[in-house]
Each structure stands twice: as structure tokens, then as C-alpha cells.
């Protein structure tokens, strides 16, 4: 699986074997061995390859079926509530549930204003 996904992602990113081999610091023939399954790269090489191919080592190794790099978590609750497939302990949240949560949070925050410069206790 590793060899197949490695080749697939390299082609998807429109990179040559030489380009990936250079980024890892190995000969093109060594890298070709990775893609054919004849050779196995070190963990460090897998990490370097995954960064070059903009995918995760987990994907290359077959531990996940999602080839795209995970996106950094967004800590903005308003944007997070737009995420698909949100659930609460395995129970899917429907659109009505999310609307209710949004309204509740907006109500909680209503009336809260950013502190004015004059209100600061550190003047």
C-alpha cells in the first residue's frame, strides 16, 4: 500500500522521482525502490516525503484514507459550528441543533463588549 500511495501522491503533485529523492537526500534509484516496494524508507524519510508530497505519513502508511493534510484546528466556535458531521458523543447534530447552539452562544455574548481603554484597572 505504501509504494502505491507514494507513487500516486507524487504524480498527483506533479513531481518527478528526482525531485522527491533530492528532498529526502537519497539517490533516485533508492527512491524508485520505495515506489516499487523493493526498499523501505526510514521513519525520518517517510516524514520528509510526506511533507514534500503535502500529505500525512499516516496516509502513505495506510493508517487513514484521507490524503490531504489535516488543517490546523480553528478555535472560532462560530466557524466550527459550520463544520460537517459534528456530533455529541456519537449522536449527530442536525442543522436545527447547530442553529440553537449558535443562538444560545450569541445570547450569552450579547451585551459583552470589548473592555474600553478607560475601564482597564491597569491605568
Backbone as a printed PyTorch tensor [residue, N CA C, xyz], in Angstrom:
tensor([[[  0.8190,  -1.1870,   0.0000],
         [  0.0000,   0.0000,   0.0000],
         [  0.8730,   1.2660,   0.0000]],

        [[  1.9590,   1.2490,   0.7930],
         [  2.8370,   2.4140,   0.8730],
         [  3.3740,   2.7910,  -0.5010]],

        [[  3.9100,   1.8210,  -1.2190],
         [  4.5130,   2.0980,  -2.5250],
         [  3.4890,   2.6860,  -3.4990]],

        [[  2.3010,   2.1120,  -3.5010],
         [  1.2430,   2.5680,  -4.4140],
         [  0.8310,   4.0120,  -4.0840]],

        [[  0.6280,   4.2930,  -2.7980],
         [  0.2140,   5.6380,  -2.4100],
         [  1.3280,   6.6590,  -2.6250]],

        [[  2.5450,   6.2380,  -2.4190],
         [  3.6850,   7.1170,  -2.6300],
         [  3.7310,   7.5830,  -4.0860]],

        [[  3.6370,   6.6500,  -4.9930],
         [  3.6680,   6.9670,  -6.4230],
         [  2.4550,   7.8090,  -6.8150]],

        [[  1.3000,   7.4330,  -6.3070],
         [  0.0590,   8.1470,  -6.6100],
         [  0.1430,   9.6170,  -6.1720]],

        [[  0.6210,   9.8550,  -4.9580],
         [  0.7080,  11.2340,  -4.4600],
         [  1.7900,  12.0280,  -5.1920]],

        [[  2.8980,  11.3770,  -5.5440],
         [  3.9450,  12.0830,  -6.2820],
         [  3.4090,  12.5600,  -7.6140]],

        [[  2.6840,  11.6900,  -8.2940],
         [  2.1160,  12.0650,  -9.5930],
         [  1.0390,  13.1300,  -9.4330]],

        [[  0.2290,  13.0070,  -8.3970],
         [ -0.8170,  13.9990,  -8.1440],
         [ -0.2120,  15.3860,  -7.9280]],

        [[  0.9300,  15.4350,  -7.2740],
         [  1.6130,  16.7130,  -7.0050],
         [  2.5110,  17.1450,  -8.1640]],

        [[  2.5100,  16.3340,  -9.2260],
         [  3.2920,  16.6270, -10.4400],
         [  4.7780,  16.8200, -10.1380]],

        [[  5.3110,  15.8870,  -9.3610],
         [  6.7330,  15.8990,  -9.0290],
         [  7.4210,  14.7140,  -9.6940]],

        [[  8.6950,  14.8860,  -9.9880],
         [  9.4700,  13.7780, -10.5350],
         [ 10.0610,  12.9700,  -9.3840]],

        [[ 10.4830,  11.7580,  -9.7080],
         [ 11.1670,  10.9420,  -8.7040],
         [ 12.4180,  11.6630,  -8.2110]],

        [[ 13.1090,  12.3170,  -9.1300],
         [ 14.3430,  13.0140,  -8.7650],
         [ 14.0730,  14.1400,  -7.7670]],

        [[ 12.9900,  14.8780,  -7.9730],
         [ 12.6560,  15.9780,  -7.0590],
         [ 12.3910,  15.4640,  -5.6460]],

        [[ 11.6370,  14.3740,  -5.5380],
         [ 11.3390,  13.8290,  -4.2150],
         [ 12.6070,  13.2230,  -3.6090]],

        [[ 13.3660,  12.5050,  -4.4220],
         [ 14.6210,  11.9090,  -3.9390],
         [ 15.5610,  12.9840,  -3.4110]],

        [[ 15.6670,  14.0980,  -4.1350],
         [ 16.5390,  15.1960,  -3.6890],
         [ 16.0830,  15.7690,  -2.3500]],

        [[ 14.7660,  15.8840,  -2.1640],
         [ 14.2730,  16.4490,  -0.9040],
         [ 14.5530,  15.5210,   0.2750]],

        [[ 14.5970,  14.2140,  -0.0010],
         [ 14.8630,  13.2280,   1.0510],
         [ 16.3700,  13.0520,   1.2580]],

        [[ 17.1370,  13.3740,   0.2150],
         [ 18.5860,  13.2060,   0.3100],
         [ 19.0240,  11.8000,  -0.0300]],

        [[ 18.2910,  11.1680,  -0.9460],
         [ 18.6650,   9.8170,  -1.3920],
         [ 18.8120,   9.8320,  -2.9040]],

        [[ 19.4280,   8.7860,  -3.4380],
         [ 19.5670,   8.6560,  -4.8890],
         [ 18.1950,   8.3760,  -5.4980]],

        [[ 18.0650,   8.7520,  -6.7530],
         [ 16.8060,   8.4970,  -7.4660],
         [ 16.5030,   6.9940,  -7.4710]],

        [[ 17.5130,   6.1670,  -7.6160],
         [ 17.3040,   4.7160,  -7.6330],
         [ 16.7850,   4.2130,  -6.2780]],

        [[ 17.2430,   4.8200,  -5.2010],
         [ 16.7550,   4.4510,  -3.8670],
         [ 15.2880,   4.8220,  -3.7400]],

        [[ 14.9690,   6.0350,  -4.1800],
         [ 13.5710,   6.4710,  -4.1160],
         [ 12.6900,   5.5830,  -5.0000]],

        [[ 13.1920,   5.2280,  -6.1840],
         [ 12.4360,   4.3420,  -7.0800],
         [ 12.1620,   3.0100,  -6.3830]],

        [[ 13.0950,   2.5710,  -5.5570],
         [ 12.9030,   1.3530,  -4.7720],
         [ 11.7610,   1.4890,  -3.7800]],

        [[ 11.5700,   2.7010,  -3.2330],
         [ 10.4400,   2.9410,  -2.3270],
         [  9.1240,   2.7790,  -3.0840]],

        [[  9.0720,   3.3580,  -4.2860],
         [  7.8340,   3.3060,  -5.0740],
         [  7.5470,   1.9020,  -5.6190]],

        [[  8.5730,   1.1060,  -5.8000],
         [  8.3600,  -0.2590,  -6.3110],
         [  8.1070,  -1.2460,  -5.1740]],

        [[  8.3890,  -0.8130,  -3.9480],
         [  8.2270,  -1.6980,  -2.8020],
         [  9.4550,  -2.5430,  -2.5190]],

        [[ 10.5180,  -2.3370,  -3.3000],
         [ 11.7600,  -3.0910,  -3.1360],
         [ 12.5380,  -2.6250,  -1.9050]],

        [[ 12.4280,  -1.3470,  -1.6030],
         [ 13.1220,  -0.7640,  -0.4460],
         [ 12.1160,  -0.1240,   0.5000]],

        [[ 12.5090,  -0.0260,   1.7690],
         [ 11.6730,   0.6330,   2.7750],
         [ 12.4330,   1.8400,   3.3340]],

        [[ 11.8060,   3.0180,   3.3100],
         [ 12.4740,   4.2040,   3.8480],
         [ 12.4630,   4.2210,   5.3760]],

        [[ 13.3400,   5.0210,   5.9430],
         [ 13.3540,   5.1990,   7.3950],
         [ 12.1490,   6.0530,   7.7960]],

        [[ 11.8650,   6.0670,   9.0710],
         [ 10.7660,   6.9040,   9.5710],
         [ 11.0290,   8.3630,   9.2370]],

        [[ 12.2620,   8.7990,   9.4090],
         [ 12.6070,  10.1870,   9.0980],
         [ 12.3750,  10.4880,   7.6220]],

        [[ 12.7130,   9.5360,   6.7620],
         [ 12.4900,   9.7240,   5.3260],
         [ 11.0030,   9.7830,   5.0000]],

        [[ 10.2040,   8.9590,   5.6580],
         [  8.7590,   8.9930,   5.4340],
         [  8.1980,  10.3580,   5.8280]],

        [[  8.6780,  10.9000,   6.9350],
         [  8.2260,  12.2260,   7.3650],
         [  8.6040,  13.2890,   6.3380]],

        [[  9.8160,  13.2300,   5.8370],
         [ 10.2770,  14.2000,   4.8400],
         [  9.4750,  14.0580,   3.5440]],

        [[  9.2620,  12.8280,   3.1220],
         [  8.4980,  12.5790,   1.8950],
         [  7.0700,  13.1030,   2.0530]],

        [[  6.4490,  12.8310,   3.1840],
         [  5.0630,  13.2610,   3.3730],
         [  4.9550,  14.7830,   3.3420]],

        [[  5.9360,  15.4820,   3.8980],
         [  5.9230,  16.9610,   3.8270],
         [  6.0840,  17.4270,   2.3810]],

        [[  6.9910,  16.8020,   1.6460],
         [  7.2150,  17.1670,   0.2410],
         [  5.9490,  16.9230,  -0.5860]],

        [[  5.2370,  15.8330,  -0.3000],
         [  4.0360,  15.4840,  -1.0600],
         [  2.7700,  16.1410,  -0.4900]],

        [[  2.9390,  16.9160,   0.5570],
         [  1.8170,  17.6110,   1.2140],
         [  0.6910,  16.6340,   1.5630]],

        [[  1.0940,  15.5630,   2.2320],
         [  0.1480,  14.5680,   2.7240],
         [  0.6560,  14.1090,   4.0810]],

        [[ -0.0610,  13.2180,   4.7150],
         [  0.3900,  12.7380,   6.0190],
         [  1.1020,  11.3980,   5.8760]],

        [[  2.0050,  11.1490,   6.8000],
         [  2.6650,   9.8450,   6.8410],
         [  1.6150,   8.7610,   7.0860]],

        [[  0.5970,   9.0800,   7.8710],
         [ -0.4830,   8.1160,   8.1250],
         [ -1.1560,   7.6810,   6.8250]],

        [[ -1.3650,   8.6280,   5.9170],
         [ -1.9820,   8.2690,   4.6370],
         [ -1.0590,   7.3560,   3.8400]],

        [[  0.2030,   7.7210,   3.7500],
         [  1.1460,   6.9110,   2.9740],
         [  1.2530,   5.4910,   3.5330]],

        [[  1.1620,   5.3810,   4.8580],
         [  1.3010,   4.0790,   5.5010],
         [ -0.0050,   3.2850,   5.5560]],

        [[ -1.0870,   3.8860,   5.0920],
         [ -2.3630,   3.1720,   5.0720],
         [ -3.1380,   3.2350,   6.3750]],

        [[ -2.7650,   4.1570,   7.2630],
         [ -3.4640,   4.2750,   8.5410],
         [ -4.7100,   5.1480,   8.4570]],

        [[ -4.8360,   5.9050,   7.3730],
         [ -6.0170,   6.7120,   7.1160],
         [ -6.2810,   6.7080,   5.6190]],

        [[ -7.5000,   7.0060,   5.2640],
         [ -7.8470,   7.0730,   3.8400],
         [ -7.9700,   8.5080,   3.3500]],

        [[ -7.5290,   9.4660,   4.1440],
         [ -7.6260,  10.8810,   3.7910],
         [ -6.2580,  11.4100,   3.3760]],

        [[ -6.0590,  11.6290,   2.0780],
         [ -4.7350,  12.0180,   1.5900],
         [ -4.3400,  13.4590,   1.9010]],

        [[ -5.3030,  14.3300,   2.1040],
         [ -4.9590,  15.7370,   2.3160],
         [ -4.4660,  15.9570,   3.7410]],

        [[ -3.5610,  16.9080,   3.8710],
         [ -3.0150,  17.2390,   5.1790],
         [ -4.1300,  17.7560,   6.0720]],

        [[ -4.0970,  17.3660,   7.3290],
         [ -5.0920,  17.9120,   8.2380],
         [ -4.9070,  19.4130,   8.3850]],

        [[ -6.0180,  20.0890,   8.4630],
         [ -5.9990,  21.5360,   8.6080],
         [ -5.8530,  21.8640,  10.0890]],

        [[ -5.0690,  22.8960,  10.3640],
         [ -4.9260,  23.3270,  11.7470],
         [ -6.2990,  23.5960,  12.3350]],

        [[ -6.5110,  23.2040,  13.5830],
         [ -7.8260,  23.4080,  14.1780],
         [ -8.1880,  24.8870,  14.2500]],

        [[ -9.4410,  25.1500,  13.9850],
         [ -9.9620,  26.5060,  14.0460],
         [-10.6500,  26.6510,  15.3940]],

        [[-10.2220,  27.6030,  16.1760],
         [-10.7640,  27.7660,  17.5110],
         [-11.9170,  28.7560,  17.5620]],

        [[-12.3610,  29.2330,  16.4190],
         [-13.5020,  30.1350,  16.3720],
         [-14.7660,  29.2810,  16.3770]],

        [[-15.5120,  29.3020,  17.4910],
         [-16.6970,  28.4500,  17.6440],
         [-17.7280,  28.7260,  16.5530]],

        [[-17.8550,  29.9880,  16.1580],
         [-18.8450,  30.3400,  15.1350],
         [-18.5340,  29.6130,  13.8260]],

        [[-17.2550,  29.5970,  13.4350],
         [-16.8580,  28.8900,  12.2150],
         [-16.8950,  27.3790,  12.4130]],

        [[-16.5380,  26.9260,  13.6010],
         [-16.5080,  25.4920,  13.8710],
         [-17.8970,  24.8750,  13.7600]],

        [[-18.9160,  25.6370,  14.1410],
         [-20.2870,  25.1220,  14.0590],
         [-20.7440,  24.9190,  12.6170]],

        [[-19.9960,  25.4330,  11.6550],
         [-20.3060,  25.2010,  10.2430],
         [-19.7020,  23.8990,   9.7230]],

        [[-18.8960,  23.2430,  10.5520],
         [-18.2290,  22.0040,  10.1520],
         [-19.2620,  20.9040,   9.9660]],

        [[-19.0760,  20.1080,   8.9250],
         [-19.9850,  18.9960,   8.6680],
         [-19.7180,  17.8560,   9.6540]],

        [[-20.7010,  17.0840,   9.8890],
         [-20.6260,  15.8640,  10.6890],
         [-20.2490,  16.1020,  12.1480]],

        [[-20.6710,  17.2230,  12.7220],
         [-20.4430,  17.4200,  14.1500],
         [-21.3560,  16.4640,  14.9070]],

        [[-20.8720,  16.0020,  16.0460],
         [-21.6850,  15.1010,  16.8580],
         [-21.4000,  15.3660,  18.3280]],

        [[-22.2700,  14.8470,  19.1780],
         [-22.0880,  14.9220,  20.6180],
         [-22.0670,  13.4890,  21.1260]],

        [[-20.8900,  13.0080,  21.4840],
         [-20.7110,  11.6180,  21.9290],
         [-21.2940,  10.6130,  20.9410]],

        [[-21.0960,  10.8640,  19.6660],
         [-21.5380,   9.9350,  18.6420],
         [-22.9300,  10.1940,  18.0960]],

        [[-23.6810,  11.0910,  18.7440],
         [-25.0200,  11.4190,  18.2660],
         [-24.8880,  12.6080,  17.3040]],

        [[-25.2340,  12.4190,  16.0320],
         [-25.0810,  13.5080,  15.0550],
         [-25.8950,  14.7370,  15.4400]],

        [[-25.2990,  15.9120,  15.2560],
         [-26.0020,  17.1740,  15.4810],
         [-26.6050,  17.6170,  14.1610]],

        [[-27.8970,  17.8640,  14.1700],
         [-28.5840,  18.3020,  12.9640],
         [-28.5270,  19.8140,  12.8640]],

        [[-28.9280,  20.3390,  11.7230],
         [-28.8630,  21.7810,  11.4840],
         [-29.6470,  22.5550,  12.5390]],

        [[-30.8180,  22.0680,  12.9290],
         [-31.6090,  22.7420,  13.9710],
         [-30.8500,  22.8030,  15.2900]],

        [[-30.1300,  21.7400,  15.6150],
         [-29.3240,  21.7140,  16.8400],
         [-28.2340,  22.7830,  16.7800]],

        [[-27.5710,  22.8560,  15.6370],
         [-26.4880,  23.8280,  15.4720],
         [-27.0170,  25.2590,  15.5230]],

        [[-28.1940,  25.4930,  14.9300],
         [-28.8050,  26.8260,  14.9860],
         [-29.1160,  27.2060,  16.4310]],

        [[-29.6230,  26.2570,  17.2010],
         [-29.9380,  26.5070,  18.6050],
         [-28.6710,  26.8490,  19.3890]],

        [[-27.6040,  26.1090,  19.1420],
         [-26.3310,  26.3640,  19.8240],
         [-25.8030,  27.7490,  19.4500]],

        [[-25.8710,  28.0910,  18.1600],
         [-25.4270,  29.4200,  17.7080],
         [-26.2070,  30.5230,  18.4230]],

        [[-27.5430,  30.3740,  18.4460],
         [-28.3890,  31.3760,  19.0990],
         [-28.0760,  31.4920,  20.5830]],

        [[-27.8540,  30.3620,  21.2450],
         [-27.5210,  30.3710,  22.6610],
         [-26.2080,  31.1180,  22.9040]],

        [[-25.1970,  30.8170,  22.1010],
         [-23.9020,  31.4880,  22.2640],
         [-24.0030,  32.9840,  21.9780]],

        [[-24.7730,  33.3520,  20.9520],
         [-24.9520,  34.7730,  20.6560],
         [-25.6510,  35.4830,  21.8090]],

        [[-26.6030,  34.8060,  22.4330],
         [-27.3120,  35.4000,  23.5630],
         [-26.3960,  35.5470,  24.7660]],

        [[-25.5690,  34.5360,  25.0180],
         [-24.6190,  34.5960,  26.1300],
         [-23.6690,  35.7770,  25.9440]],

        [[-23.2380,  35.9870,  24.7110],
         [-22.2450,  37.0320,  24.4290],
         [-22.8630,  38.4010,  24.2100]],

        [[-24.1780,  38.4540,  24.0470],
         [-24.8660,  39.7320,  23.8240],
         [-24.6450,  40.6190,  25.0340]],

        [[-24.3350,  41.8330,  24.7930],
         [-24.1000,  42.7620,  25.8890],
         [-22.6560,  42.7930,  26.3520]],

        [[-21.9180,  41.7420,  26.0290],
         [-20.4880,  41.7870,  26.3520],
         [-19.8200,  42.6360,  25.2910]],

        [[-19.1060,  43.5900,  25.7220],
         [-18.3760,  44.4330,  24.7770],
         [-16.9080,  44.3490,  25.1300]],

        [[-16.1080,  44.6290,  24.1600],
         [-14.6700,  44.6680,  24.4310],
         [-14.4350,  45.7330,  25.4820]],

        [[-13.5870,  45.4830,  26.4690],
         [-13.3520,  46.4780,  27.5120],
         [-12.7920,  47.7740,  26.9040]],

        [[-13.3550,  48.8580,  27.3950],
         [-12.8730,  50.1600,  26.9490],
         [-11.5530,  50.4570,  27.5990]],

        [[-10.7650,  51.2740,  26.9600],
         [ -9.4470,  51.6120,  27.4980],
         [ -9.5870,  52.2360,  28.8810]],

        [[-10.6210,  53.0350,  29.0820],
         [-10.8430,  53.7120,  30.3580],
         [-11.2200,  52.7400,  31.4670]],

        [[-11.7850,  51.5760,  31.1260],
         [-12.2410,  50.6110,  32.1110],
         [-11.1160,  49.7280,  32.6470]],

        [[ -9.9400,  49.8370,  32.0700],
         [ -8.8430,  48.9810,  32.4650],
         [ -8.3620,  49.3090,  33.8640]],

        [[ -8.1820,  48.2840,  34.7270],
         [ -7.7000,  48.5410,  36.0810],
         [ -6.2170,  48.8510,  36.1150]],

        [[ -5.5370,  48.7750,  35.0000],
         [ -4.0800,  48.9670,  34.9450],
         [ -3.6890,  50.3200,  34.3710]],

        [[ -4.3660,  51.3610,  34.7670],
         [ -4.0530,  52.6850,  34.2190],
         [ -3.0450,  53.3910,  35.0680]]])
